[in-house]
Amino acid sequence: RRRVARGRPTAAMPGAPDEAMMARLRNVLLTGRAGGAATDAVPGGLALLFDCDGVLADTERDGHRVSFNKVFEERGLGYSWDVDEYGRLCEVGGGKERMTFYMNKNKCWPEDCTNPTTEALVKGLPVDETRLALVKSCHARKTELFQELIGSGVVPLRPGILPLVDEAIAAGAPHAVCSTSNEAAVRTLVQTLMGEERYASFEFFCGDCVPAKKPAPDVYNLAASTMKLPKDKCVVIEGTGENAGPA
């Protein structure tokens, strides 16, 4: 797969392609050429596999982080994540896994979770039932708040995203969103910010659709397999260098 790693970082948050990079991507999409080397022609050129957070919109800093903090306040957990802290936490794939990592590292589990049956983790999540229930319920509430935030339109799309999506549609090029975020939240973002026609053109591979989350490449492998795409015809547009490398 061809990959596009992070562009310009924004306030220590995961970056996204800048305007010059978007122009190169449009050229790759329409010509089937990457890095100056010709590729075999495929219908519509190459396929685009987008990450969501930090690529389609600044959802990490202005959406997910804000929603997490509202949940922490509602639950009286006594902490919040500022922009720099959340930027570091984004190296952990998955919201439930992110909360687990933070509370383990800072030993800030709420009182009813301070004596777990085990400290063990499986795929980044607690084995202890009380801790697991906490992170699952917090994440479910965070998703509700995030969808409300996106529905209000306060988090705009990144510059250049709509023209790129429109050119993909016009070229008949397959495109999908591949994200560790909850699928309902990702669909709400695309539908609200891009409109029904563009929304209908996407395929979605999100949340827990694969056992190993990013930075493992599994979600991109699933997309390529499901969409019957040759991997060397896929352009992966990622929000972080950590995720772009394995992809």
PDB file of N, CA, C and O in Angstrom, residues 172-216:
ATOM      1  N   GLY A 172     -14.666   7.422 -10.079  1.00  0.00           N
ATOM      2  CA  GLY A 172     -15.080   6.056  -9.820  1.00  0.00           C
ATOM      3  C   GLY A 172     -14.086   5.291  -8.972  1.00  0.00           C
ATOM      4  O   GLY A 172     -14.012   4.059  -9.034  1.00  0.00           O
ATOM      5  N   ALA A 173     -13.299   6.026  -8.181  1.00  0.00           N
ATOM      6  CA  ALA A 173     -12.261   5.396  -7.359  1.00  0.00           C
ATOM      7  C   ALA A 173     -12.845   4.929  -6.028  1.00  0.00           C
ATOM      8  O   ALA A 173     -13.501   5.704  -5.329  1.00  0.00           O
ATOM      9  N   PRO A 174     -12.631   3.689  -5.638  1.00  0.00           N
ATOM     10  CA  PRO A 174     -13.143   3.206  -4.350  1.00  0.00           C
ATOM     11  C   PRO A 174     -12.552   4.023  -3.199  1.00  0.00           C
ATOM     12  O   PRO A 174     -11.391   4.446  -3.250  1.00  0.00           O
ATOM     13  N   HIS A 175     -13.337   4.226  -2.151  1.00  0.00           N
ATOM     14  CA  HIS A 175     -12.829   4.948  -0.988  1.00  0.00           C
ATOM     15  C   HIS A 175     -13.577   4.500   0.259  1.00  0.00           C
ATOM     16  O   HIS A 175     -14.748   4.114   0.192  1.00  0.00           O
ATOM     17  N   ALA A 176     -12.858   4.522   1.375  1.00  0.00           N
ATOM     18  CA  ALA A 176     -13.413   4.035   2.635  1.00  0.00           C
ATOM     19  C   ALA A 176     -12.791   4.798   3.784  1.00  0.00           C
ATOM     20  O   ALA A 176     -11.738   5.434   3.638  1.00  0.00           O
ATOM     21  N   VAL A 177     -13.463   4.742   4.931  1.00  0.00           N
ATOM     22  CA  VAL A 177     -12.895   5.257   6.173  1.00  0.00           C
ATOM     23  C   VAL A 177     -12.486   4.063   7.013  1.00  0.00           C
ATOM     24  O   VAL A 177     -13.284   3.150   7.244  1.00  0.00           O
ATOM     25  N   CYS A 178     -11.238   4.072   7.475  1.00  0.00           N
ATOM     26  CA  CYS A 178     -10.701   2.992   8.299  1.00  0.00           C
ATOM     27  C   CYS A 178     -10.244   3.601   9.618  1.00  0.00           C
ATOM     28  O   CYS A 178      -9.211   4.279   9.672  1.00  0.00           O
ATOM     29  N   SER A 179     -10.999   3.379  10.669  1.00  0.00           N
ATOM     30  CA  SER A 179     -10.775   4.103  11.917  1.00  0.00           C
ATOM     31  C   SER A 179     -10.976   3.195  13.122  1.00  0.00           C
ATOM     32  O   SER A 179     -11.796   2.264  13.086  1.00  0.00           O
ATOM     33  N   THR A 180     -10.248   3.483  14.204  1.00  0.00           N
ATOM     34  CA  THR A 180     -10.476   2.770  15.455  1.00  0.00           C
ATOM     35  C   THR A 180     -11.674   3.343  16.209  1.00  0.00           C
ATOM     36  O   THR A 180     -12.104   2.777  17.213  1.00  0.00           O
ATOM     37  N   SER A 181     -12.219   4.463  15.751  1.00  0.00           N
ATOM     38  CA  SER A 181     -13.360   5.084  16.422  1.00  0.00           C
ATOM     39  C   SER A 181     -14.636   4.281  16.203  1.00  0.00           C
ATOM     40  O   SER A 181     -14.751   3.505  15.247  1.00  0.00           O
ATOM     41  N   ASN A 182     -15.600   4.500  17.082  1.00  0.00           N
ATOM     42  CA  ASN A 182     -16.897   3.852  16.986  1.00  0.00           C
ATOM     43  C   ASN A 182     -17.520   4.127  15.613  1.00  0.00           C
ATOM     44  O   ASN A 182     -17.534   5.259  15.141  1.00  0.00           O
ATOM     45  N   GLU A 183     -18.065   3.086  14.973  1.00  0.00           N
ATOM     46  CA  GLU A 183     -18.582   3.244  13.611  1.00  0.00           C
ATOM     47  C   GLU A 183     -19.728   4.243  13.538  1.00  0.00           C
ATOM     48  O   GLU A 183     -19.808   5.041  12.597  1.00  0.00           O
ATOM     49  N   ALA A 184     -20.623   4.220  14.533  1.00  0.00           N
ATOM     50  CA  ALA A 184     -21.751   5.157  14.513  1.00  0.00           C
ATOM     51  C   ALA A 184     -21.255   6.601  14.544  1.00  0.00           C
ATOM     52  O   ALA A 184     -21.788   7.473  13.856  1.00  0.00           O
ATOM     53  N   ALA A 185     -20.204   6.853  15.330  1.00  0.00           N
ATOM     54  CA  ALA A 185     -19.654   8.206  15.421  1.00  0.00           C
ATOM     55  C   ALA A 185     -19.021   8.634  14.101  1.00  0.00           C
ATOM     56  O   ALA A 185     -19.184   9.772  13.648  1.00  0.00           O
ATOM     57  N   VAL A 186     -18.294   7.713  13.464  1.00  0.00           N
ATOM     58  CA  VAL A 186     -17.661   8.022  12.176  1.00  0.00           C
ATOM     59  C   VAL A 186     -18.720   8.278  11.108  1.00  0.00           C
ATOM     60  O   VAL A 186     -18.620   9.230  10.319  1.00  0.00           O
ATOM     61  N   ARG A 187     -19.741   7.449  11.079  1.00  0.00           N
ATOM     62  CA  ARG A 187     -20.812   7.641  10.100  1.00  0.00           C
ATOM     63  C   ARG A 187     -21.524   8.976  10.319  1.00  0.00           C
ATOM     64  O   ARG A 187     -21.857   9.673   9.348  1.00  0.00           O
ATOM     65  N   THR A 188     -21.761   9.335  11.576  1.00  0.00           N
ATOM     66  CA  THR A 188     -22.398  10.622  11.867  1.00  0.00           C
ATOM     67  C   THR A 188     -21.562  11.771  11.331  1.00  0.00           C
ATOM     68  O   THR A 188     -22.084  12.716  10.727  1.00  0.00           O
ATOM     69  N   LEU A 189     -20.253  11.688  11.527  1.00  0.00           N
ATOM     70  CA  LEU A 189     -19.358  12.752  11.050  1.00  0.00           C
ATOM     71  C   LEU A 189     -19.434  12.883   9.531  1.00  0.00           C
ATOM     72  O   LEU A 189     -19.620  13.991   9.000  1.00  0.00           O
ATOM     73  N   VAL A 190     -19.284  11.772   8.826  1.00  0.00           N
ATOM     74  CA  VAL A 190     -19.279  11.822   7.358  1.00  0.00           C
ATOM     75  C   VAL A 190     -20.631  12.281   6.825  1.00  0.00           C
ATOM     76  O   VAL A 190     -20.710  13.136   5.926  1.00  0.00           O
ATOM     77  N   GLN A 191     -21.700  11.742   7.381  1.00  0.00           N
ATOM     78  CA  GLN A 191     -23.041  12.095   6.903  1.00  0.00           C
ATOM     79  C   GLN A 191     -23.359  13.564   7.176  1.00  0.00           C
ATOM     80  O   GLN A 191     -23.916  14.262   6.314  1.00  0.00           O
ATOM     81  N   THR A 192     -22.988  14.049   8.360  1.00  0.00           N
ATOM     82  CA  THR A 192     -23.309  15.424   8.742  1.00  0.00           C
ATOM     83  C   THR A 192     -22.462  16.443   7.984  1.00  0.00           C
ATOM     84  O   THR A 192     -22.978  17.461   7.504  1.00  0.00           O
ATOM     85  N   LEU A 193     -21.171  16.160   7.858  1.00  0.00           N
ATOM     86  CA  LEU A 193     -20.252  17.149   7.293  1.00  0.00           C
ATOM     87  C   LEU A 193     -20.082  17.031   5.778  1.00  0.00           C
ATOM     88  O   LEU A 193     -19.654  17.992   5.146  1.00  0.00           O
ATOM     89  N   MET A 194     -20.422  15.884   5.208  1.00  0.00           N
ATOM     90  CA  MET A 194     -20.232  15.704   3.765  1.00  0.00           C
ATOM     91  C   MET A 194     -21.533  15.603   2.985  1.00  0.00           C
ATOM     92  O   MET A 194     -21.516  15.744   1.760  1.00  0.00           O
ATOM     93  N   GLY A 195     -22.641  15.335   3.639  1.00  0.00           N
ATOM     94  CA  GLY A 195     -23.915  15.217   2.936  1.00  0.00           C
ATOM     95  C   GLY A 195     -24.220  13.791   2.524  1.00  0.00           C
ATOM     96  O   GLY A 195     -23.339  12.921   2.486  1.00  0.00           O
ATOM     97  N   GLU A 196     -25.474  13.547   2.192  1.00  0.00           N
ATOM     98  CA  GLU A 196     -25.960  12.197   1.934  1.00  0.00           C
ATOM     99  C   GLU A 196     -25.291  11.527   0.735  1.00  0.00           C
ATOM    100  O   GLU A 196     -24.958  10.349   0.777  1.00  0.00           O
ATOM    101  N   GLU A 197     -25.091  12.270  -0.357  1.00  0.00           N
ATOM    102  CA  GLU A 197     -24.535  11.656  -1.569  1.00  0.00           C
ATOM    103  C   GLU A 197     -23.117  11.168  -1.334  1.00  0.00           C
ATOM    104  O   GLU A 197     -22.764  10.042  -1.709  1.00  0.00           O
ATOM    105  N   ARG A 198     -22.296  12.011  -0.721  1.00  0.00           N
ATOM    106  CA  ARG A 198     -20.919  11.587  -0.450  1.00  0.00           C
ATOM    107  C   ARG A 198     -20.896  10.461   0.573  1.00  0.00           C
ATOM    108  O   ARG A 198     -20.118   9.503   0.445  1.00  0.00           O
ATOM    109  N   TYR A 199     -21.713  10.590   1.598  1.00  0.00           N
ATOM    110  CA  TYR A 199     -21.800   9.550   2.636  1.00  0.00           C
ATOM    111  C   TYR A 199     -22.104   8.188   2.029  1.00  0.00           C
ATOM    112  O   TYR A 199     -21.492   7.178   2.387  1.00  0.00           O
ATOM    113  N   ALA A 200     -23.034   8.145   1.084  1.00  0.00           N
ATOM    114  CA  ALA A 200     -23.433   6.882   0.469  1.00  0.00           C
ATOM    115  C   ALA A 200     -22.314   6.261  -0.369  1.00  0.00           C
ATOM    116  O   ALA A 200     -22.341   5.059  -0.650  1.00  0.00           O
ATOM    117  N   SER A 201     -21.318   7.055  -0.751  1.00  0.00           N
ATOM    118  CA  SER A 201     -20.249   6.546  -1.604  1.00  0.00           C
ATOM    119  C   SER A 201     -19.148   5.845  -0.814  1.00  0.00           C
ATOM    120  O   SER A 201     -18.309   5.156  -1.397  1.00  0.00           O
ATOM    121  N   PHE A 202     -19.134   6.007   0.505  1.00  0.00           N
ATOM    122  CA  PHE A 202     -18.075   5.450   1.351  1.00  0.00           C
ATOM    123  C   PHE A 202     -18.413   4.041   1.831  1.00  0.00           C
ATOM    124  O   PHE A 202     -19.571   3.685   2.017  1.00  0.00           O
ATOM    125  N   GLU A 203     -17.350   3.273   2.069  1.00  0.00           N
ATOM    126  CA  GLU A 203     -17.466   2.076   2.898  1.00  0.00           C
ATOM    127  C   GLU A 203     -16.779   2.387   4.221  1.00  0.00           C
ATOM    128  O   GLU A 203     -15.888   3.247   4.297  1.00  0.00           O
ATOM    129  N   PHE A 204     -17.185   1.669   5.283  1.00  0.00           N
ATOM    130  CA  PHE A 204     -16.695   1.978   6.620  1.00  0.00           C
ATOM    131  C   PHE A 204     -16.151   0.723   7.294  1.00  0.00           C
ATOM    132  O   PHE A 204     -16.805  -0.322   7.321  1.00  0.00           O
ATOM    133  N   PHE A 205     -14.950   0.854   7.863  1.00  0.00           N
ATOM    134  CA  PHE A 205     -14.312  -0.213   8.626  1.00  0.00           C
ATOM    135  C   PHE A 205     -13.825   0.429   9.924  1.00  0.00           C
ATOM    136  O   PHE A 205     -12.801   1.113   9.941  1.00  0.00           O
ATOM    137  N   CYS A 206     -14.575   0.226  10.986  1.00  0.00           N
ATOM    138  CA  CYS A 206     -14.367   1.049  12.180  1.00  0.00           C
ATOM    139  C   CYS A 206     -14.475   0.237  13.470  1.00  0.00           C
ATOM    140  O   CYS A 206     -14.943  -0.894  13.494  1.00  0.00           O
ATOM    141  N   GLY A 207     -14.039   0.887  14.550  1.00  0.00           N
ATOM    142  CA  GLY A 207     -14.221   0.352  15.887  1.00  0.00           C
ATOM    143  C   GLY A 207     -13.542  -0.984  16.089  1.00  0.00           C
ATOM    144  O   GLY A 207     -12.344  -1.143  15.850  1.00  0.00           O
ATOM    145  N   ASP A 208     -14.324  -1.965  16.533  1.00  0.00           N
ATOM    146  CA  ASP A 208     -13.794  -3.284  16.867  1.00  0.00           C
ATOM    147  C   ASP A 208     -13.962  -4.284  15.729  1.00  0.00           C
ATOM    148  O   ASP A 208     -14.114  -5.488  15.966  1.00  0.00           O
ATOM    149  N   CYS A 209     -13.920  -3.809  14.492  1.00  0.00           N
ATOM    150  CA  CYS A 209     -14.132  -4.713  13.355  1.00  0.00           C
ATOM    151  C   CYS A 209     -12.961  -5.664  13.147  1.00  0.00           C
ATOM    152  O   CYS A 209     -13.090  -6.661  12.424  1.00  0.00           O
ATOM    153  N   VAL A 210     -11.810  -5.366  13.747  1.00  0.00           N
ATOM    154  CA  VAL A 210     -10.660  -6.266  13.702  1.00  0.00           C
ATOM    155  C   VAL A 210     -10.133  -6.442  15.125  1.00  0.00           C
ATOM    156  O   VAL A 210     -10.269  -5.539  15.960  1.00  0.00           O
ATOM    157  N   PRO A 211      -9.524  -7.584  15.431  1.00  0.00           N
ATOM    158  CA  PRO A 211      -9.027  -7.819  16.793  1.00  0.00           C
ATOM    159  C   PRO A 211      -7.903  -6.872  17.201  1.00  0.00           C
ATOM    160  O   PRO A 211      -7.869  -6.382  18.326  1.00  0.00           O
ATOM    161  N   ALA A 212      -6.976  -6.609  16.284  1.00  0.00           N
ATOM    162  CA  ALA A 212      -5.822  -5.760  16.593  1.00  0.00           C
ATOM    163  C   ALA A 212      -6.039  -4.367  16.007  1.00  0.00           C
ATOM    164  O   ALA A 212      -6.145  -4.199  14.792  1.00  0.00           O
ATOM    165  N   LYS A 213      -6.101  -3.367  16.868  1.00  0.00           N
ATOM    166  CA  LYS A 213      -6.323  -2.000  16.415  1.00  0.00           C
ATOM    167  C   LYS A 213      -5.012  -1.361  15.967  1.00  0.00           C
ATOM    168  O   LYS A 213      -3.926  -1.907  16.170  1.00  0.00           O
ATOM    169  N   LYS A 214      -5.117  -0.196  15.361  1.00  0.00           N
ATOM    170  CA  LYS A 214      -3.923   0.535  14.952  1.00  0.00           C
ATOM    171  C   LYS A 214      -3.024   0.736  16.163  1.00  0.00           C
ATOM    172  O   LYS A 214      -3.516   0.901  17.277  1.00  0.00           O
ATOM    173  N   PRO A 215      -1.705   0.733  15.968  1.00  0.00           N
ATOM    174  CA  PRO A 215      -1.007   0.826  14.682  1.00  0.00           C
ATOM    175  C   PRO A 215      -0.899  -0.461  13.870  1.00  0.00           C
ATOM    176  O   PRO A 215      -0.257  -0.457  12.833  1.00  0.00           O
ATOM    177  N   ALA A 216      -1.488  -1.559  14.332  1.00  0.00           N
ATOM    178  CA  ALA A 216      -1.518  -2.760  13.489  1.00  0.00           C
ATOM    179  C   ALA A 216      -2.262  -2.440  12.186  1.00  0.00           C
ATOM    180  O   ALA A 216      -3.221  -1.661  12.189  1.00  0.00           O
TER     181      ALA A 216
END
